[in-house]
mmCIF file of C-alpha atoms in Angstrom:
data_model
loop_
_atom_site.group_PDB
_atom_site.id
_atom_site.type_symbol
_atom_site.label_atom_id
_atom_site.label_comp_id
_atom_site.label_asym_id
_atom_site.label_seq_id
_atom_site.Cartn_x
_atom_site.Cartn_y
_atom_site.Cartn_z
ATOM 1 C CA UNK A 1 0.000 0.000 0.000
ATOM 2 C CA UNK A 2 2.402 2.655 -1.190
ATOM 3 C CA UNK A 3 -0.102 5.184 -2.475
ATOM 4 C CA UNK A 4 -1.427 6.327 0.913
ATOM 5 C CA UNK A 5 1.421 5.206 3.163
ATOM 6 C CA UNK A 6 2.719 7.949 5.446
ATOM 7 C CA UNK A 7 5.099 8.038 8.427
ATOM 8 C CA UNK A 8 3.369 6.556 11.494
ATOM 9 C CA UNK A 9 1.913 9.025 13.958
ATOM 10 C CA UNK A 10 3.628 8.683 17.367
ATOM 11 C CA UNK A 11 0.394 9.660 19.096
ATOM 12 C CA UNK A 12 -1.115 6.401 17.816
ATOM 13 C CA UNK A 13 1.665 3.995 16.866
ATOM 14 C CA UNK A 14 4.907 3.517 18.783
ATOM 15 C CA UNK A 15 8.085 1.870 17.436
ATOM 16 C CA UNK A 16 6.878 -1.357 19.088
ATOM 17 C CA UNK A 17 3.616 -1.166 17.126
ATOM 18 C CA UNK A 18 5.548 -0.647 13.909
ATOM 19 C CA UNK A 19 7.910 -3.525 14.614
ATOM 20 C CA UNK A 20 4.918 -5.786 15.142
ATOM 21 C CA UNK A 21 3.380 -4.407 11.953
ATOM 22 C CA UNK A 22 6.532 -5.299 10.007
ATOM 23 C CA UNK A 23 6.482 -8.873 11.293
ATOM 24 C CA UNK A 24 2.768 -9.280 10.631
ATOM 25 C CA UNK A 25 3.086 -7.790 7.144
ATOM 26 C CA UNK A 26 5.761 -10.349 6.303
ATOM 27 C CA UNK A 27 3.582 -13.133 7.721
ATOM 28 C CA UNK A 28 0.533 -12.118 5.663
ATOM 29 C CA UNK A 29 2.650 -11.697 2.532
ATOM 30 C CA UNK A 30 4.225 -15.122 2.993
ATOM 31 C CA UNK A 31 1.474 -17.237 4.559
ATOM 32 C CA UNK A 32 -1.825 -15.826 3.236
ATOM 33 C CA UNK A 33 -1.709 -13.588 0.154
ATOM 34 C CA UNK A 34 -0.193 -16.171 -2.250
ATOM 35 C CA UNK A 35 -2.943 -18.660 -1.370
ATOM 36 C CA UNK A 36 -5.938 -16.358 -0.903
ATOM 37 C CA UNK A 37 -7.554 -17.071 -4.269
ATOM 38 C CA UNK A 38 -6.949 -20.820 -3.943
ATOM 39 C CA UNK A 39 -8.449 -20.932 -0.430
ATOM 40 C CA UNK A 40 -11.397 -18.832 -1.537
ATOM 41 C CA UNK A 41 -12.229 -21.331 -4.287
ATOM 42 C CA UNK A 42 -11.722 -24.246 -1.873
ATOM 43 C CA UNK A 43 -13.973 -22.510 0.687
ATOM 44 C CA UNK A 44 -11.506 -23.266 3.459
ATOM 45 C CA UNK A 45 -7.930 -22.740 4.620
ATOM 46 C CA UNK A 46 -5.516 -25.003 6.542
ATOM 47 C CA UNK A 47 -6.208 -25.334 10.237
ATOM 48 C CA UNK A 48 -2.448 -25.188 10.789
ATOM 49 C CA UNK A 49 -2.599 -21.463 10.030
ATOM 50 C CA UNK A 50 -4.023 -20.869 13.510
ATOM 51 C CA UNK A 51 -0.890 -22.214 15.169
ATOM 52 C CA UNK A 52 1.401 -20.300 12.816
ATOM 53 C CA UNK A 53 -0.439 -17.067 13.633
ATOM 54 C CA UNK A 54 -0.233 -17.924 17.332
ATOM 55 C CA UNK A 55 3.537 -18.363 17.094
ATOM 56 C CA UNK A 56 3.744 -14.793 15.837
ATOM 57 C CA UNK A 57 1.684 -13.642 18.816
ATOM 58 C CA UNK A 58 -1.404 -12.585 16.864
ATOM 59 C CA UNK A 59 -3.884 -14.805 18.692
ATOM 60 C CA UNK A 60 -2.752 -13.752 22.153
ATOM 61 C CA UNK A 61 -2.718 -9.973 21.705
ATOM 62 C CA UNK A 62 -4.532 -8.219 24.527
ATOM 63 C CA UNK A 63 -4.792 -11.279 26.777
ATOM 64 C CA UNK A 64 -3.012 -11.767 30.120
ATOM 65 C CA UNK A 65 0.273 -13.633 30.180
ATOM 66 C CA UNK A 66 -1.271 -16.075 32.660
ATOM 67 C CA UNK A 67 -3.326 -17.524 29.811
ATOM 68 C CA UNK A 68 -0.580 -17.425 27.210
ATOM 69 C CA UNK A 69 -1.375 -13.969 25.914
ATOM 70 C CA UNK A 70 0.481 -10.691 25.497
ATOM 71 C CA UNK A 71 -0.965 -7.540 27.089
ATOM 72 C CA UNK A 72 -1.451 -4.974 24.330
ATOM 73 C CA UNK A 73 -3.360 -1.777 23.683
ATOM 74 C CA UNK A 74 -6.130 -1.266 21.143
ATOM 75 C CA UNK A 75 -3.734 -0.026 18.472
ATOM 76 C CA UNK A 76 -2.178 -3.472 18.199
ATOM 77 C CA UNK A 77 -5.627 -4.688 17.156
ATOM 78 C CA UNK A 78 -5.795 -1.865 14.633
ATOM 79 C CA UNK A 79 -2.472 -3.093 13.216
ATOM 80 C CA UNK A 80 -3.881 -6.625 12.982
ATOM 81 C CA UNK A 81 -6.896 -5.366 11.041
ATOM 82 C CA UNK A 82 -4.818 -3.247 8.676
ATOM 83 C CA UNK A 83 -2.237 -5.898 7.895
ATOM 84 C CA UNK A 84 -4.652 -8.805 7.425
ATOM 85 C CA UNK A 85 -6.594 -6.670 4.968
ATOM 86 C CA UNK A 86 -3.560 -6.531 2.688
ATOM 87 C CA UNK A 87 -4.324 -10.044 1.445
ATOM 88 C CA UNK A 88 -7.702 -8.791 0.243
ATOM 89 C CA UNK A 89 -9.285 -11.918 1.727
ATOM 90 C CA UNK A 90 -11.832 -11.230 4.433
ATOM 91 C CA UNK A 91 -12.734 -14.882 4.851
ATOM 92 C CA UNK A 92 -9.339 -15.893 6.212
ATOM 93 C CA UNK A 93 -9.130 -13.056 8.711
ATOM 94 C CA UNK A 94 -12.749 -13.618 9.822
ATOM 95 C CA UNK A 95 -12.241 -17.244 10.828
ATOM 96 C CA UNK A 96 -8.642 -16.886 11.963
ATOM 97 C CA UNK A 97 -9.685 -14.076 14.305
ATOM 98 C CA UNK A 98 -13.052 -15.454 15.444
ATOM 99 C CA UNK A 99 -11.546 -15.852 18.906
ATOM 100 C CA UNK A 100 -11.547 -12.040 19.136
ATOM 101 C CA UNK A 101 -15.334 -12.201 19.610
ATOM 102 C CA UNK A 102 -15.602 -15.675 21.133
ATOM 103 C CA UNK A 103 -13.117 -15.266 24.003
ATOM 104 C CA UNK A 104 -13.728 -11.775 25.500
ATOM 105 C CA UNK A 105 -16.934 -12.754 27.352
ATOM 106 C CA UNK A 106 -15.044 -15.643 28.945
ATOM 107 C CA UNK A 107 -12.053 -13.471 29.820
ATOM 108 C CA UNK A 108 -14.172 -10.723 31.375
ATOM 109 C CA UNK A 109 -16.859 -12.763 33.135
ATOM 110 C CA UNK A 110 -15.928 -16.441 33.175
ATOM 111 C CA UNK A 111 -14.799 -18.473 36.175
ATOM 112 C CA UNK A 112 -11.094 -19.045 36.615
ATOM 113 C CA UNK A 113 -11.543 -22.744 35.833
ATOM 114 C CA UNK A 114 -13.321 -21.894 32.570
ATOM 115 C CA UNK A 115 -10.625 -19.400 31.596
ATOM 116 C CA UNK A 116 -7.837 -21.901 32.254
ATOM 117 C CA UNK A 117 -9.576 -24.636 30.261
ATOM 118 C CA UNK A 118 -10.472 -22.582 27.199
ATOM 119 C CA UNK A 119 -8.281 -19.520 26.707
ATOM 120 C CA UNK A 120 -4.720 -21.018 26.634
ATOM 121 C CA UNK A 121 -5.351 -23.632 23.909
ATOM 122 C CA UNK A 122 -7.204 -21.090 21.753
ATOM 123 C CA UNK A 123 -4.418 -18.518 22.053
ATOM 124 C CA UNK A 124 -1.919 -21.247 21.171
ATOM 125 C CA UNK A 125 -3.863 -21.990 17.987
ATOM 126 C CA UNK A 126 -4.646 -25.574 19.028
ATOM 127 C CA UNK A 127 -8.353 -24.899 19.538
ATOM 128 C CA UNK A 128 -10.867 -22.604 17.830
ATOM 129 C CA UNK A 129 -13.366 -20.291 19.492
ATOM 130 C CA UNK A 130 -16.576 -18.906 17.994
ATOM 131 C CA UNK A 131 -19.426 -16.629 19.070
ATOM 132 C CA UNK A 132 -23.048 -17.686 18.500
ATOM 133 C CA UNK A 133 -25.665 -14.974 18.962
ATOM 134 C CA UNK A 134 -27.609 -14.509 15.696
ATOM 135 C CA UNK A 135 -30.690 -16.678 15.174
ATOM 136 C CA UNK A 136 -32.835 -17.451 12.115
ATOM 137 C CA UNK A 137 -35.609 -15.272 13.536
ATOM 138 C CA UNK A 138 -33.414 -12.241 14.195
ATOM 139 C CA UNK A 139 -29.921 -10.818 14.269
ATOM 140 C CA UNK A 140 -29.220 -7.479 15.908
ATOM 141 C CA UNK A 141 -32.171 -7.734 18.315
ATOM 142 C CA UNK A 142 -30.270 -9.829 20.853
ATOM 143 C CA UNK A 143 -32.903 -9.335 23.543
ATOM 144 C CA UNK A 144 -35.426 -11.283 21.421
ATOM 145 C CA UNK A 145 -33.400 -14.480 21.080
ATOM 146 C CA UNK A 146 -35.235 -17.787 21.425
ATOM 147 C CA UNK A 147 -32.592 -20.436 22.112
ATOM 148 C CA UNK A 148 -33.326 -21.768 25.616
ATOM 149 C CA UNK A 149 -31.098 -23.270 28.298
ATOM 150 C CA UNK A 150 -33.180 -24.864 31.076
ATOM 151 C CA UNK A 151 -31.457 -25.901 34.293
ATOM 152 C CA UNK A 152 -31.584 -29.630 35.055
ATOM 153 C CA UNK A 153 -29.408 -30.463 38.039
ATOM 154 C CA UNK A 154 -25.755 -29.878 37.155
ATOM 155 C CA UNK A 155 -26.545 -29.184 33.496
ATOM 156 C CA UNK A 156 -28.450 -26.838 31.225
ATOM 157 C CA UNK A 157 -30.524 -28.439 28.485
ATOM 158 C CA UNK A 158 -30.128 -26.285 25.389
ATOM 159 C CA UNK A 159 -32.595 -26.176 22.498
ATOM 160 C CA UNK A 160 -32.666 -23.778 19.567
ATOM 161 C CA UNK A 161 -30.770 -22.594 16.512
ATOM 162 C CA UNK A 162 -28.029 -20.135 15.619
ATOM 163 C CA UNK A 163 -27.068 -19.031 12.134
ATOM 164 C CA UNK A 164 -24.357 -17.157 10.213
ATOM 165 C CA UNK A 165 -21.815 -18.324 12.809
ATOM 166 C CA UNK A 166 -18.205 -17.624 11.814
ATOM 167 C CA UNK A 167 -15.972 -20.662 12.503
ATOM 168 C CA UNK A 168 -19.181 -22.523 13.279
ATOM 169 C CA UNK A 169 -18.077 -25.708 11.553
ATOM 170 C CA UNK A 170 -14.653 -26.026 13.199
ATOM 171 C CA UNK A 171 -15.072 -24.318 16.550
ATOM 172 C CA UNK A 172 -14.116 -26.316 19.636
ATOM 173 C CA UNK A 173 -15.728 -23.802 21.987
ATOM 174 C CA UNK A 174 -18.892 -21.877 21.096
ATOM 175 C CA UNK A 175 -19.709 -18.884 23.309
ATOM 176 C CA UNK A 176 -23.481 -18.903 22.999
ATOM 177 C CA UNK A 177 -26.291 -16.502 23.877
ATOM 178 C CA UNK A 178 -29.134 -18.427 25.507
ATOM 179 C CA UNK A 179 -32.358 -17.645 27.330
ATOM 180 C CA UNK A 180 -32.185 -19.139 30.805
ATOM 181 C CA UNK A 181 -35.456 -17.512 31.916
ATOM 182 C CA UNK A 182 -38.090 -18.315 29.259
ATOM 183 C CA UNK A 183 -40.665 -16.250 31.151
ATOM 184 C CA UNK A 184 -38.557 -13.144 30.602
ATOM 185 C CA UNK A 185 -38.837 -12.191 26.938
ATOM 186 C CA UNK A 186 -36.401 -9.271 27.137
ATOM 187 C CA UNK A 187 -32.770 -8.708 28.000
ATOM 188 C CA UNK A 188 -33.196 -9.852 31.605
ATOM 189 C CA UNK A 189 -33.419 -13.553 30.843
ATOM 190 C CA UNK A 190 -30.257 -13.906 28.746
ATOM 191 C CA UNK A 191 -27.124 -15.777 29.786
ATOM 192 C CA UNK A 192 -23.745 -16.651 28.286
ATOM 193 C CA UNK A 193 -22.976 -20.351 27.959
ATOM 194 C CA UNK A 194 -19.910 -22.039 26.476
ATOM 195 C CA UNK A 195 -20.964 -25.079 24.464
ATOM 196 C CA UNK A 196 -18.215 -27.537 23.563
ATOM 197 C CA UNK A 197 -18.034 -28.484 19.919
ATOM 198 C CA UNK A 198 -18.390 -32.213 20.606
ATOM 199 C CA UNK A 199 -21.572 -31.851 22.677
ATOM 200 C CA UNK A 200 -24.149 -34.542 21.732
ATOM 201 C CA UNK A 201 -27.194 -32.998 20.081
ATOM 202 C CA UNK A 202 -25.220 -30.245 18.335
ATOM 203 C CA UNK A 203 -25.659 -30.306 14.550
ATOM 204 C CA UNK A 204 -23.651 -28.063 12.215
ATOM 205 C CA UNK A 205 -24.534 -27.231 8.624
ATOM 206 C CA UNK A 206 -22.193 -25.236 6.341
ATOM 207 C CA UNK A 207 -23.645 -22.167 4.620
ATOM 208 C CA UNK A 208 -22.929 -20.925 1.101
ATOM 209 C CA UNK A 209 -22.189 -17.199 0.939
ATOM 210 C CA UNK A 210 -21.764 -14.268 -1.446
ATOM 211 C CA UNK A 211 -18.315 -13.587 -0.035
ATOM 212 C CA UNK A 212 -15.933 -14.747 2.673
ATOM 213 C CA UNK A 213 -15.814 -18.087 0.855
ATOM 214 C CA UNK A 214 -12.712 -19.270 2.710
ATOM 215 C CA UNK A 215 -14.370 -18.669 6.083
ATOM 216 C CA UNK A 216 -16.412 -21.549 7.413
ATOM 217 C CA UNK A 217 -19.843 -20.211 8.300
ATOM 218 C CA UNK A 218 -22.451 -22.460 9.863
ATOM 219 C CA UNK A 219 -26.016 -22.942 10.937
ATOM 220 C CA UNK A 220 -26.059 -24.554 14.374
ATOM 221 C CA UNK A 221 -28.889 -26.602 15.838
ATOM 222 C CA UNK A 222 -29.097 -27.588 19.504
ATOM 223 C CA UNK A 223 -31.350 -30.557 20.304
ATOM 224 C CA UNK A 224 -31.430 -31.285 24.033
ATOM 225 C CA UNK A 225 -27.734 -30.483 24.366
ATOM 226 C CA UNK A 226 -26.651 -31.036 27.944
ATOM 227 C CA UNK A 227 -24.129 -28.391 28.939
ATOM 228 C CA UNK A 228 -22.468 -28.366 32.397
ATOM 229 C CA UNK A 229 -23.505 -25.522 34.685
ATOM 230 C CA UNK A 230 -19.775 -24.904 35.093
ATOM 231 C CA UNK A 231 -19.824 -23.593 31.500
ATOM 232 C CA UNK A 232 -21.980 -20.615 32.509
ATOM 233 C CA UNK A 233 -20.126 -17.341 31.921
ATOM 234 C CA UNK A 234 -20.894 -14.755 34.599
ATOM 235 C CA UNK A 235 -24.234 -14.582 36.376
ATOM 236 C CA UNK A 236 -27.330 -16.363 35.138
ATOM 237 C CA UNK A 237 -29.822 -14.037 33.402
ATOM 238 C CA UNK A 238 -27.249 -11.209 33.377
ATOM 239 C CA UNK A 239 -25.516 -11.918 30.093
ATOM 240 C CA UNK A 240 -27.054 -9.245 27.882
ATOM 241 C CA UNK A 241 -24.605 -6.519 28.902
ATOM 242 C CA UNK A 242 -21.686 -8.887 28.335
ATOM 243 C CA UNK A 243 -22.669 -9.300 24.698
ATOM 244 C CA UNK A 244 -23.317 -5.588 24.209
ATOM 245 C CA UNK A 245 -19.854 -4.662 25.499
ATOM 246 C CA UNK A 246 -18.376 -7.279 23.177
ATOM 247 C CA UNK A 247 -19.991 -5.664 20.137
ATOM 248 C CA UNK A 248 -18.244 -2.310 20.687
ATOM 249 C CA UNK A 249 -14.798 -3.861 20.290
ATOM 250 C CA UNK A 250 -15.931 -5.904 17.286
ATOM 251 C CA UNK A 251 -17.343 -2.848 15.528
ATOM 252 C CA UNK A 252 -14.209 -0.775 16.024
ATOM 253 C CA UNK A 253 -12.095 -3.623 14.635
ATOM 254 C CA UNK A 254 -14.427 -3.981 11.649
ATOM 255 C CA UNK A 255 -14.199 -0.252 10.999
ATOM 256 C CA UNK A 256 -10.400 -0.405 10.822
ATOM 257 C CA UNK A 257 -10.638 -3.485 8.625
ATOM 258 C CA UNK A 258 -13.081 -1.782 6.237
ATOM 259 C CA UNK A 259 -10.771 1.220 5.821
ATOM 260 C CA UNK A 260 -7.902 -1.057 4.887
ATOM 261 C CA UNK A 261 -9.943 -3.143 2.451
ATOM 262 C CA UNK A 262 -10.938 0.146 0.816
ATOM 263 C CA UNK A 263 -7.272 1.063 0.584
ATOM 264 C CA UNK A 264 -6.454 -2.266 -1.065
ATOM 265 C CA UNK A 265 -9.037 -1.424 -3.751
ATOM 266 C CA UNK A 266 -7.517 2.023 -4.194
ATOM 267 C CA UNK A 267 -4.018 0.620 -4.557
ATOM 268 C CA UNK A 268 -5.102 -1.941 -7.136
ATOM 269 C CA UNK A 269 -6.972 0.770 -9.053
ATOM 270 C CA UNK A 270 -3.945 3.096 -8.964
ATOM 271 C CA UNK A 271 -1.627 0.359 -10.232
ATOM 272 C CA UNK A 272 -4.032 -0.445 -13.047
ATOM 273 C CA UNK A 273 -4.523 3.224 -13.975
ATOM 274 C CA UNK A 274 -0.760 3.712 -14.241
ATOM 275 C CA UNK A 275 -0.257 0.661 -16.444
ATOM 276 C CA UNK A 276 -3.355 0.750 -18.638
ATOM 277 C CA UNK A 277 -3.698 3.135 -21.591
ATOM 278 C CA UNK A 278 -6.657 4.087 -23.740
ATOM 279 C CA UNK A 279 -6.144 5.760 -27.085
ATOM 280 C CA UNK A 280 -2.469 6.247 -26.299
ATOM 281 C CA UNK A 281 -2.975 7.943 -22.919
ATOM 282 C CA UNK A 282 -2.463 6.267 -19.501
ATOM 283 C CA UNK A 283 -5.691 6.085 -17.502
ATOM 284 C CA UNK A 284 -3.967 7.866 -14.625
ATOM 285 C CA UNK A 285 -3.600 10.976 -16.804
ATOM 286 C CA UNK A 286 -7.298 11.223 -17.559
ATOM 287 C CA UNK A 287 -9.128 13.703 -15.354
ATOM 288 C CA UNK A 288 -12.197 11.534 -14.812
ATOM 289 C CA UNK A 289 -9.989 8.689 -13.539
ATOM 290 C CA UNK A 290 -7.879 10.948 -11.330
ATOM 291 C CA UNK A 291 -11.034 12.349 -9.753
ATOM 292 C CA UNK A 292 -12.319 8.850 -9.033
ATOM 293 C CA UNK A 293 -9.053 7.998 -7.313
ATOM 294 C CA UNK A 294 -9.187 11.171 -5.240
ATOM 295 C CA UNK A 295 -12.796 10.483 -4.250
ATOM 296 C CA UNK A 296 -11.650 7.098 -2.974
ATOM 297 C CA UNK A 297 -8.735 8.667 -1.113
ATOM 298 C CA UNK A 298 -11.025 11.237 0.498
ATOM 299 C CA UNK A 299 -13.389 8.624 1.885
ATOM 300 C CA UNK A 300 -10.602 6.426 3.211
ATOM 301 C CA UNK A 301 -8.832 9.277 4.981
ATOM 302 C CA UNK A 302 -12.047 10.564 6.556
ATOM 303 C CA UNK A 303 -13.077 7.151 7.868
ATOM 304 C CA UNK A 304 -9.610 6.168 9.093
ATOM 305 C CA UNK A 305 -9.120 9.466 10.931
ATOM 306 C CA UNK A 306 -12.356 8.809 12.833
ATOM 307 C CA UNK A 307 -11.304 5.234 13.644
ATOM 308 C CA UNK A 308 -7.909 6.319 14.993
ATOM 309 C CA UNK A 309 -9.502 9.070 17.078
ATOM 310 C CA UNK A 310 -12.000 6.623 18.572
ATOM 311 C CA UNK A 311 -9.318 4.029 19.283
ATOM 312 C CA UNK A 312 -7.312 6.680 21.129
ATOM 313 C CA UNK A 313 -10.358 7.663 23.176
ATOM 314 C CA UNK A 314 -11.113 4.034 24.004
ATOM 315 C CA UNK A 315 -7.533 3.372 25.060
ATOM 316 C CA UNK A 316 -7.320 6.474 27.253
ATOM 317 C CA UNK A 317 -10.948 6.447 28.450
ATOM 318 C CA UNK A 318 -11.519 9.989 27.200
ATOM 319 C CA UNK A 319 -15.160 9.833 26.151
ATOM 320 C CA UNK A 320 -18.576 9.574 27.714
ATOM 321 C CA UNK A 321 -19.547 5.862 27.341
ATOM 322 C CA UNK A 322 -22.870 6.528 25.599
ATOM 323 C CA UNK A 323 -21.341 8.986 23.134
ATOM 324 C CA UNK A 324 -18.465 6.602 22.509
ATOM 325 C CA UNK A 325 -20.872 3.802 21.621
ATOM 326 C CA UNK A 326 -22.681 6.173 19.259
ATOM 327 C CA UNK A 327 -19.492 7.263 17.507
ATOM 328 C CA UNK A 328 -18.266 3.676 17.128
ATOM 329 C CA UNK A 329 -21.583 2.771 15.501
ATOM 330 C CA UNK A 330 -21.266 5.692 13.107
ATOM 331 C CA UNK A 331 -17.611 4.900 12.411
ATOM 332 C CA UNK A 332 -18.630 1.428 11.280
ATOM 333 C CA UNK A 333 -21.213 2.982 8.955
ATOM 334 C CA UNK A 334 -18.734 5.482 7.512
ATOM 335 C CA UNK A 335 -15.913 2.958 7.115
ATOM 336 C CA UNK A 336 -18.028 0.291 5.443
ATOM 337 C CA UNK A 337 -19.573 2.889 3.129
ATOM 338 C CA UNK A 338 -16.031 3.916 2.174
ATOM 339 C CA UNK A 339 -15.220 0.267 1.511
ATOM 340 C CA UNK A 340 -18.348 -0.116 -0.635
ATOM 341 C CA UNK A 341 -17.571 3.015 -2.638
ATOM 342 C CA UNK A 342 -13.933 2.098 -3.215
ATOM 343 C CA UNK A 343 -14.712 -1.494 -4.179
ATOM 344 C CA UNK A 344 -17.297 -0.310 -6.692
ATOM 345 C CA UNK A 345 -15.011 2.332 -8.180
ATOM 346 C CA UNK A 346 -12.055 -0.059 -8.377
ATOM 347 C CA UNK A 347 -14.093 -2.690 -10.227
ATOM 348 C CA UNK A 348 -15.236 0.030 -12.639
ATOM 349 C CA UNK A 349 -11.696 1.245 -13.263
ATOM 350 C CA UNK A 350 -10.323 -2.256 -13.750
ATOM 351 C CA UNK A 351 -13.082 -2.938 -16.270
ATOM 352 C CA UNK A 352 -13.163 -6.550 -17.400
ATOM 353 C CA UNK A 353 -10.348 -7.506 -15.024
ATOM 354 C CA UNK A 354 -12.391 -6.194 -12.129
ATOM 355 C CA UNK A 355 -15.053 -8.752 -12.989
ATOM 356 C CA UNK A 356 -12.583 -11.658 -13.068
ATOM 357 C CA UNK A 357 -11.917 -13.895 -10.106
ATOM 358 C CA UNK A 358 -8.398 -13.623 -8.742
ATOM 359 C CA UNK A 359 -8.105 -9.876 -8.284
ATOM 360 C CA UNK A 360 -8.305 -8.601 -4.731
ATOM 361 C CA UNK A 361 -10.796 -5.984 -5.871
ATOM 362 C CA UNK A 362 -13.252 -8.591 -7.173
ATOM 363 C CA UNK A 363 -13.062 -10.525 -3.922
ATOM 364 C CA UNK A 364 -13.498 -7.423 -1.765
ATOM 365 C CA UNK A 365 -16.451 -6.313 -3.904
ATOM 366 C CA UNK A 366 -18.193 -9.600 -2.985
ATOM 367 C CA UNK A 367 -17.356 -9.109 0.677
ATOM 368 C CA UNK A 368 -18.612 -5.556 1.131
ATOM 369 C CA UNK A 369 -22.089 -6.504 2.235
ATOM 370 C CA UNK A 370 -21.039 -8.813 5.032
ATOM 371 C CA UNK A 371 -19.023 -5.936 6.473
ATOM 372 C CA UNK A 372 -22.030 -3.605 6.242
ATOM 373 C CA UNK A 373 -24.349 -6.151 7.872
ATOM 374 C CA UNK A 374 -22.164 -8.166 10.259
ATOM 375 C CA UNK A 375 -21.699 -6.807 13.777
ATOM 376 C CA UNK A 376 -24.825 -4.687 13.361
ATOM 377 C CA UNK A 377 -26.373 -3.499 10.114
ATOM 378 C CA UNK A 378 -26.106 0.082 8.928
ATOM 379 C CA UNK A 379 -29.711 0.770 9.890
ATOM 380 C CA UNK A 380 -29.284 -0.708 13.373
ATOM 381 C CA UNK A 381 -26.064 1.249 13.884
ATOM 382 C CA UNK A 382 -27.705 4.568 13.080
ATOM 383 C CA UNK A 383 -30.701 3.835 15.286
ATOM 384 C CA UNK A 384 -28.506 2.703 18.194
ATOM 385 C CA UNK A 385 -26.336 5.811 17.825
ATOM 386 C CA UNK A 386 -29.411 8.025 17.889
ATOM 387 C CA UNK A 387 -30.669 6.402 21.092
ATOM 388 C CA UNK A 388 -27.259 6.748 22.744
ATOM 389 C CA UNK A 389 -27.290 10.452 21.892
ATOM 390 C CA UNK A 390 -30.730 10.913 23.424
ATOM 391 C CA UNK A 391 -32.736 11.226 20.193
#
């Protein structure tokens, strides 16, 4: 990404951040980018990649050393998002980093025994963690979920369905939103339960998708699954807030990721415009093309500046919580809209090549919508932001 690269800002990224970035960039360039198209067509990638990423320290960023992690600030996660985007393959990063949404509830609210059993092997890349919240009957309305977990002695009996679950086919541990108080139809009856992947009664079905082909995405069905009470995360019927806090981190990460996918499209478009000529004139010298490239640059810079500002405020606790939630929601909207615009413009500039499989632009174009919907759709984000701001 030479076109927009600039010296790192010390206020955001320290020399340690940049050293990690260099190592991660080399890893992505060596271990992912050359195989991205092949894995996309195969609709999978080698499970061994988890352990190789763990050896670099990617899986353990932000987790305590006691569990095999490396304490790190939010800007290390920004680096992870930016460097994984360079491959132009959202599917690999989605599954490889599914622990970033599956583990935090356990880390923040789980028992010590649960943390010791689950977190170390996931951070070492030997096990896979997933988050299961969305249901066939609804997505962003977490308080309306229908999957039940009824106490029966030392176990919960779980019945219901989850869908669109990233890493759902391979996950060893599934952090699941369940309703432990069926009489309470709102947020008050929700709990967090870790369901082991080999639990009898759990059925997994792979889903075909528009994009993220290399990410395994599953529909999960729970039929009288008996889950030990020891797998409860936090307090029974008090899990709603745990999931809501989890979403803020996910949305900020997705915002950074969207900015970088947009930049990949810009870079591919710039390279093409410099090499391709029409009627004896390079595309890059035509005003209409130059303006398209600058429109892309404008949107990327605006969205990324907001993301960096929010990350700084999160790290240093500088914002009112409600306003911070609102701005993170809006940052996701702005960043994914920038990604959509840049993907569309890049495909247009590449012409026929933009329509061919194998270019990063074509793959990102297919993956735009999952970024705009996943983690909270654009419409939900705007409505949530409005409520947080008192409207």
